[in-house]
Amino acid sequence: QVQLVESGGGLVQAGGSLRLSCAASGRAFSTYAMAWFRQAPGKEREFVAAISWSTNYKNYAESVKGRFTISRDNAKNTVYLQMNSLKPEDTAVYYCAAPRRSYSTFTSPKVDDYDYWGQGTQVTVSS
């Protein structure tokens, strides 16, 4: 079993930055991929970014490319999402997720490929 706890959300003005963190426990963190998803009110949960367990592979949604950066610190069992140049349309609850199993290049953007989810952290970007 894996437990995921997000933090770092908040209210920020458009153009600002936030860094989200997701602390993982319950399994060897360095052996599985990690991802961030988000869900705005009335919308489906959508992919934001993913990073392989080897850290050599990263995948981003087109809407965040060039603005968001995913990274991980295996020594701290933590994955990060650095969000720059935030826009009002980035407003959502952000979730980190992990698959039960993953291969070294795994960076799937599909919700159904992830088995463990955090409780979410709210990000609100004001215009």
mmCIF file with all atom_site columns, C-alpha atoms in Angstrom:
data_model
loop_
_atom_site.group_PDB
_atom_site.id
_atom_site.type_symbol
_atom_site.label_atom_id
_atom_site.label_alt_id
_atom_site.label_comp_id
_atom_site.label_asym_id
_atom_site.label_entity_id
_atom_site.label_seq_id
_atom_site.pdbx_PDB_ins_code
_atom_site.Cartn_x
_atom_site.Cartn_y
_atom_site.Cartn_z
_atom_site.occupancy
_atom_site.B_iso_or_equiv
_atom_site.pdbx_formal_charge
_atom_site.auth_seq_id
_atom_site.auth_comp_id
_atom_site.auth_asym_id
_atom_site.auth_atom_id
_atom_site.pdbx_PDB_model_num
ATOM 1   C CA . GLN A 1 1   ? 0.000   0.000  0.000   1.00 0.00 ? 1   GLN A CA 1
ATOM 2   C CA . VAL A 1 2   ? 1.146   3.533  -0.775  1.00 0.00 ? 2   VAL A CA 1
ATOM 3   C CA . GLN A 1 3   ? 0.161   6.704  1.041   1.00 0.00 ? 3   GLN A CA 1
ATOM 4   C CA . LEU A 1 4   ? 0.470   10.037 -0.749  1.00 0.00 ? 4   LEU A CA 1
ATOM 5   C CA . VAL A 1 5   ? 0.155   13.444 0.894   1.00 0.00 ? 5   VAL A CA 1
ATOM 6   C CA . GLU A 1 6   ? 0.176   16.652 -1.169  1.00 0.00 ? 6   GLU A CA 1
ATOM 7   C CA . SER A 1 7   ? 1.039   20.111 0.093   1.00 0.00 ? 7   SER A CA 1
ATOM 8   C CA . GLY A 1 8   ? 1.932   23.540 -1.230  1.00 0.00 ? 8   GLY A CA 1
ATOM 9   C CA . GLY A 1 9   ? -1.317  24.679 -2.769  1.00 0.00 ? 9   GLY A CA 1
ATOM 10  C CA . GLY A 1 10  ? -2.762  28.131 -2.219  1.00 0.00 ? 10  GLY A CA 1
ATOM 11  C CA . LEU A 1 11  ? -3.957  31.366 -3.756  1.00 0.00 ? 11  LEU A CA 1
ATOM 12  C CA . VAL A 1 12  ? -1.678  33.158 -6.198  1.00 0.00 ? 12  VAL A CA 1
ATOM 13  C CA . GLN A 1 13  ? -2.070  35.917 -8.758  1.00 0.00 ? 13  GLN A CA 1
ATOM 14  C CA . ALA A 1 14  ? -1.804  35.232 -12.463 1.00 0.00 ? 14  ALA A CA 1
ATOM 15  C CA . GLY A 1 15  ? 1.835   35.123 -13.502 1.00 0.00 ? 15  GLY A CA 1
ATOM 16  C CA . GLY A 1 16  ? 2.929   33.878 -10.113 1.00 0.00 ? 16  GLY A CA 1
ATOM 17  C CA . SER A 1 17  ? 4.502   30.605 -9.024  1.00 0.00 ? 17  SER A CA 1
ATOM 18  C CA . LEU A 1 18  ? 3.824   27.748 -6.641  1.00 0.00 ? 18  LEU A CA 1
ATOM 19  C CA . ARG A 1 19  ? 5.636   24.538 -5.817  1.00 0.00 ? 19  ARG A CA 1
ATOM 20  C CA . LEU A 1 20  ? 3.594   21.499 -4.911  1.00 0.00 ? 20  LEU A CA 1
ATOM 21  C CA . SER A 1 21  ? 5.052   18.586 -2.963  1.00 0.00 ? 21  SER A CA 1
ATOM 22  C CA . CYS A 1 22  ? 3.839   15.028 -2.589  1.00 0.00 ? 22  CYS A CA 1
ATOM 23  C CA . ALA A 1 23  ? 5.301   12.876 0.155   1.00 0.00 ? 23  ALA A CA 1
ATOM 24  C CA . ALA A 1 24  ? 5.040   9.133  -0.359  1.00 0.00 ? 24  ALA A CA 1
ATOM 25  C CA . SER A 1 25  ? 5.259   6.283  2.130   1.00 0.00 ? 25  SER A CA 1
ATOM 26  C CA . GLY A 1 26  ? 4.541   2.585  2.309   1.00 0.00 ? 26  GLY A CA 1
ATOM 27  C CA . ARG A 1 27  ? 6.688   1.282  -0.519  1.00 0.00 ? 27  ARG A CA 1
ATOM 28  C CA . ALA A 1 28  ? 10.132  1.768  -2.017  1.00 0.00 ? 28  ALA A CA 1
ATOM 29  C CA . PHE A 1 29  ? 9.611   5.171  -3.599  1.00 0.00 ? 29  PHE A CA 1
ATOM 30  C CA . SER A 1 30  ? 12.419  4.870  -6.111  1.00 0.00 ? 30  SER A CA 1
ATOM 31  C CA . THR A 1 31  ? 10.812  1.857  -7.804  1.00 0.00 ? 31  THR A CA 1
ATOM 32  C CA . TYR A 1 32  ? 7.682   3.468  -9.217  1.00 0.00 ? 32  TYR A CA 1
ATOM 33  C CA . ALA A 1 33  ? 6.687   6.353  -11.423 1.00 0.00 ? 33  ALA A CA 1
ATOM 34  C CA . MET A 1 34  ? 4.815   9.372  -10.098 1.00 0.00 ? 34  MET A CA 1
ATOM 35  C CA . ALA A 1 35  ? 2.367   11.778 -11.682 1.00 0.00 ? 35  ALA A CA 1
ATOM 36  C CA . TRP A 1 36  ? 0.332   14.904 -11.091 1.00 0.00 ? 36  TRP A CA 1
ATOM 37  C CA . PHE A 1 37  ? -3.267  15.317 -12.197 1.00 0.00 ? 37  PHE A CA 1
ATOM 38  C CA . ARG A 1 38  ? -5.751  18.121 -11.622 1.00 0.00 ? 38  ARG A CA 1
ATOM 39  C CA . GLN A 1 39  ? -9.490  18.516 -11.501 1.00 0.00 ? 39  GLN A CA 1
ATOM 40  C CA . ALA A 1 40  ? -11.400 21.761 -11.890 1.00 0.00 ? 40  ALA A CA 1
ATOM 41  C CA . PRO A 1 41  ? -15.031 22.116 -10.738 1.00 0.00 ? 41  PRO A CA 1
ATOM 42  C CA . GLY A 1 42  ? -17.395 20.423 -13.152 1.00 0.00 ? 42  GLY A CA 1
ATOM 43  C CA . LYS A 1 43  ? -14.571 18.917 -15.199 1.00 0.00 ? 43  LYS A CA 1
ATOM 44  C CA . GLU A 1 44  ? -12.938 15.522 -15.446 1.00 0.00 ? 44  GLU A CA 1
ATOM 45  C CA . ARG A 1 45  ? -9.611  14.808 -13.815 1.00 0.00 ? 45  ARG A CA 1
ATOM 46  C CA . GLU A 1 46  ? -6.829  15.592 -16.292 1.00 0.00 ? 46  GLU A CA 1
ATOM 47  C CA . PHE A 1 47  ? -3.172  14.736 -16.652 1.00 0.00 ? 47  PHE A CA 1
ATOM 48  C CA . VAL A 1 48  ? -0.576  17.375 -15.802 1.00 0.00 ? 48  VAL A CA 1
ATOM 49  C CA . ALA A 1 49  ? 2.840   15.686 -15.652 1.00 0.00 ? 49  ALA A CA 1
ATOM 50  C CA . ALA A 1 50  ? 4.562   12.390 -14.930 1.00 0.00 ? 50  ALA A CA 1
ATOM 51  C CA . ILE A 1 51  ? 8.090   11.269 -14.127 1.00 0.00 ? 51  ILE A CA 1
ATOM 52  C CA . SER A 1 52  ? 9.559   7.793  -14.418 1.00 0.00 ? 52  SER A CA 1
ATOM 53  C CA . TRP A 1 53  ? 11.175  6.101  -11.447 1.00 0.00 ? 53  TRP A CA 1
ATOM 54  C CA . SER A 1 54  ? 14.533  6.464  -13.181 1.00 0.00 ? 54  SER A CA 1
ATOM 55  C CA . THR A 1 55  ? 13.922  10.275 -13.533 1.00 0.00 ? 55  THR A CA 1
ATOM 56  C CA . ASN A 1 56  ? 15.134  10.073 -17.119 1.00 0.00 ? 56  ASN A CA 1
ATOM 57  C CA . TYR A 1 57  ? 11.666  10.299 -18.604 1.00 0.00 ? 57  TYR A CA 1
ATOM 58  C CA . LYS A 1 58  ? 9.138   13.075 -18.124 1.00 0.00 ? 58  LYS A CA 1
ATOM 59  C CA . ASN A 1 59  ? 5.799   13.717 -19.765 1.00 0.00 ? 59  ASN A CA 1
ATOM 60  C CA . TYR A 1 60  ? 3.759   16.926 -19.727 1.00 0.00 ? 60  TYR A CA 1
ATOM 61  C CA . ALA A 1 61  ? 0.322   17.974 -20.844 1.00 0.00 ? 61  ALA A CA 1
ATOM 62  C CA . GLU A 1 62  ? 0.498   20.443 -23.722 1.00 0.00 ? 62  GLU A CA 1
ATOM 63  C CA . SER A 1 63  ? -1.252  23.073 -21.621 1.00 0.00 ? 63  SER A CA 1
ATOM 64  C CA . VAL A 1 64  ? 1.579   23.195 -19.067 1.00 0.00 ? 64  VAL A CA 1
ATOM 65  C CA . LYS A 1 65  ? 4.672   22.584 -21.208 1.00 0.00 ? 65  LYS A CA 1
ATOM 66  C CA . GLY A 1 66  ? 7.294   25.253 -20.661 1.00 0.00 ? 66  GLY A CA 1
ATOM 67  C CA . ARG A 1 67  ? 5.602   26.474 -17.461 1.00 0.00 ? 67  ARG A CA 1
ATOM 68  C CA . PHE A 1 68  ? 5.523   23.445 -15.127 1.00 0.00 ? 68  PHE A CA 1
ATOM 69  C CA . THR A 1 69  ? 8.393   21.166 -14.114 1.00 0.00 ? 69  THR A CA 1
ATOM 70  C CA . ILE A 1 70  ? 8.061   17.795 -12.406 1.00 0.00 ? 70  ILE A CA 1
ATOM 71  C CA . SER A 1 71  ? 10.934  16.429 -10.356 1.00 0.00 ? 71  SER A CA 1
ATOM 72  C CA . ARG A 1 72  ? 11.549  13.906 -7.624  1.00 0.00 ? 72  ARG A CA 1
ATOM 73  C CA . ASP A 1 73  ? 13.928  13.384 -4.738  1.00 0.00 ? 73  ASP A CA 1
ATOM 74  C CA . ASN A 1 74  ? 14.118  9.664  -4.061  1.00 0.00 ? 74  ASN A CA 1
ATOM 75  C CA . ALA A 1 75  ? 16.106  10.234 -0.868  1.00 0.00 ? 75  ALA A CA 1
ATOM 76  C CA . LYS A 1 76  ? 13.177  12.244 0.508   1.00 0.00 ? 76  LYS A CA 1
ATOM 77  C CA . ASN A 1 77  ? 10.408  10.083 -1.006  1.00 0.00 ? 77  ASN A CA 1
ATOM 78  C CA . THR A 1 78  ? 8.959   13.235 -2.512  1.00 0.00 ? 78  THR A CA 1
ATOM 79  C CA . VAL A 1 79  ? 7.811   14.383 -5.936  1.00 0.00 ? 79  VAL A CA 1
ATOM 80  C CA . TYR A 1 80  ? 7.482   18.067 -6.797  1.00 0.00 ? 80  TYR A CA 1
ATOM 81  C CA . LEU A 1 81  ? 5.587   20.172 -9.289  1.00 0.00 ? 81  LEU A CA 1
ATOM 82  C CA . GLN A 1 82  ? 7.078   23.607 -9.881  1.00 0.00 ? 82  GLN A CA 1
ATOM 83  C CA . MET A 1 83  ? 4.428   25.790 -11.466 1.00 0.00 ? 83  MET A CA 1
ATOM 84  C CA . ASN A 1 84  ? 5.462   29.100 -13.051 1.00 0.00 ? 84  ASN A CA 1
ATOM 85  C CA . SER A 1 85  ? 3.565   31.675 -15.098 1.00 0.00 ? 85  SER A CA 1
ATOM 86  C CA . LEU A 1 86  ? 0.323   30.484 -13.586 1.00 0.00 ? 86  LEU A CA 1
ATOM 87  C CA . LYS A 1 87  ? -2.942  31.273 -15.343 1.00 0.00 ? 87  LYS A CA 1
ATOM 88  C CA . PRO A 1 88  ? -6.514  31.400 -14.016 1.00 0.00 ? 88  PRO A CA 1
ATOM 89  C CA . GLU A 1 89  ? -7.262  28.253 -16.026 1.00 0.00 ? 89  GLU A CA 1
ATOM 90  C CA . ASP A 1 90  ? -4.728  26.380 -13.883 1.00 0.00 ? 90  ASP A CA 1
ATOM 91  C CA . THR A 1 91  ? -7.140  26.689 -10.958 1.00 0.00 ? 91  THR A CA 1
ATOM 92  C CA . ALA A 1 92  ? -7.996  23.176 -9.764  1.00 0.00 ? 92  ALA A CA 1
ATOM 93  C CA . VAL A 1 93  ? -7.425  20.585 -7.083  1.00 0.00 ? 93  VAL A CA 1
ATOM 94  C CA . TYR A 1 94  ? -4.067  18.973 -7.805  1.00 0.00 ? 94  TYR A CA 1
ATOM 95  C CA . TYR A 1 95  ? -3.513  15.291 -7.032  1.00 0.00 ? 95  TYR A CA 1
ATOM 96  C CA . CYS A 1 96  ? -0.388  13.188 -7.046  1.00 0.00 ? 96  CYS A CA 1
ATOM 97  C CA . ALA A 1 97  ? -0.685  9.582  -8.098  1.00 0.00 ? 97  ALA A CA 1
ATOM 98  C CA . ALA A 1 98  ? 1.332   6.393  -8.318  1.00 0.00 ? 98  ALA A CA 1
ATOM 99  C CA . PRO A 1 99  ? 0.822   3.146  -10.201 1.00 0.00 ? 99  PRO A CA 1
ATOM 100 C CA . ARG A 1 100 ? 0.893   -0.244 -8.521  1.00 0.00 ? 100 ARG A CA 1
ATOM 101 C CA . ARG A 1 101 ? 3.534   -1.317 -11.005 1.00 0.00 ? 101 ARG A CA 1
ATOM 102 C CA . SER A 1 102 ? 5.608   0.572  -13.549 1.00 0.00 ? 102 SER A CA 1
ATOM 103 C CA . TYR A 1 103 ? 8.512   -0.053 -15.895 1.00 0.00 ? 103 TYR A CA 1
ATOM 104 C CA . SER A 1 104 ? 11.527  2.211  -16.114 1.00 0.00 ? 104 SER A CA 1
ATOM 105 C CA . THR A 1 105 ? 10.130  4.509  -18.820 1.00 0.00 ? 105 THR A CA 1
ATOM 106 C CA . PHE A 1 106 ? 6.548   4.665  -17.531 1.00 0.00 ? 106 PHE A CA 1
ATOM 107 C CA . THR A 1 107 ? 4.996   8.159  -17.750 1.00 0.00 ? 107 THR A CA 1
ATOM 108 C CA . SER A 1 108 ? 1.409   7.375  -18.644 1.00 0.00 ? 108 SER A CA 1
ATOM 109 C CA . PRO A 1 109 ? -1.086  10.270 -18.910 1.00 0.00 ? 109 PRO A CA 1
ATOM 110 C CA . LYS A 1 110 ? -4.075  7.993  -18.273 1.00 0.00 ? 110 LYS A CA 1
ATOM 111 C CA . VAL A 1 111 ? -5.995  8.245  -15.006 1.00 0.00 ? 111 VAL A CA 1
ATOM 112 C CA . ASP A 1 112 ? -6.809  4.533  -15.082 1.00 0.00 ? 112 ASP A CA 1
ATOM 113 C CA . ASP A 1 113 ? -3.118  3.600  -15.086 1.00 0.00 ? 113 ASP A CA 1
ATOM 114 C CA . TYR A 1 114 ? -2.710  4.924  -11.538 1.00 0.00 ? 114 TYR A CA 1
ATOM 115 C CA . ASP A 1 115 ? -3.795  3.055  -8.435  1.00 0.00 ? 115 ASP A CA 1
ATOM 116 C CA . TYR A 1 116 ? -2.854  5.291  -5.521  1.00 0.00 ? 116 TYR A CA 1
ATOM 117 C CA . TRP A 1 117 ? -3.985  8.883  -5.067  1.00 0.00 ? 117 TRP A CA 1
ATOM 118 C CA . GLY A 1 118 ? -3.429  11.634 -2.565  1.00 0.00 ? 118 GLY A CA 1
ATOM 119 C CA . GLN A 1 119 ? -6.196  13.728 -1.046  1.00 0.00 ? 119 GLN A CA 1
ATOM 120 C CA . GLY A 1 120 ? -5.445  16.723 -3.266  1.00 0.00 ? 120 GLY A CA 1
ATOM 121 C CA . THR A 1 121 ? -4.347  20.305 -2.699  1.00 0.00 ? 121 THR A CA 1
ATOM 122 C CA . GLN A 1 122 ? -6.230  23.355 -3.953  1.00 0.00 ? 122 GLN A CA 1
ATOM 123 C CA . VAL A 1 123 ? -4.537  25.784 -6.324  1.00 0.00 ? 123 VAL A CA 1
ATOM 124 C CA . THR A 1 124 ? -6.384  29.003 -7.083  1.00 0.00 ? 124 THR A CA 1
ATOM 125 C CA . VAL A 1 125 ? -5.035  31.526 -9.575  1.00 0.00 ? 125 VAL A CA 1
ATOM 126 C CA . SER A 1 126 ? -6.674  34.941 -9.553  1.00 0.00 ? 126 SER A CA 1
ATOM 127 C CA . SER A 1 127 ? -6.758  37.196 -12.598 1.00 0.00 ? 127 SER A CA 1
#
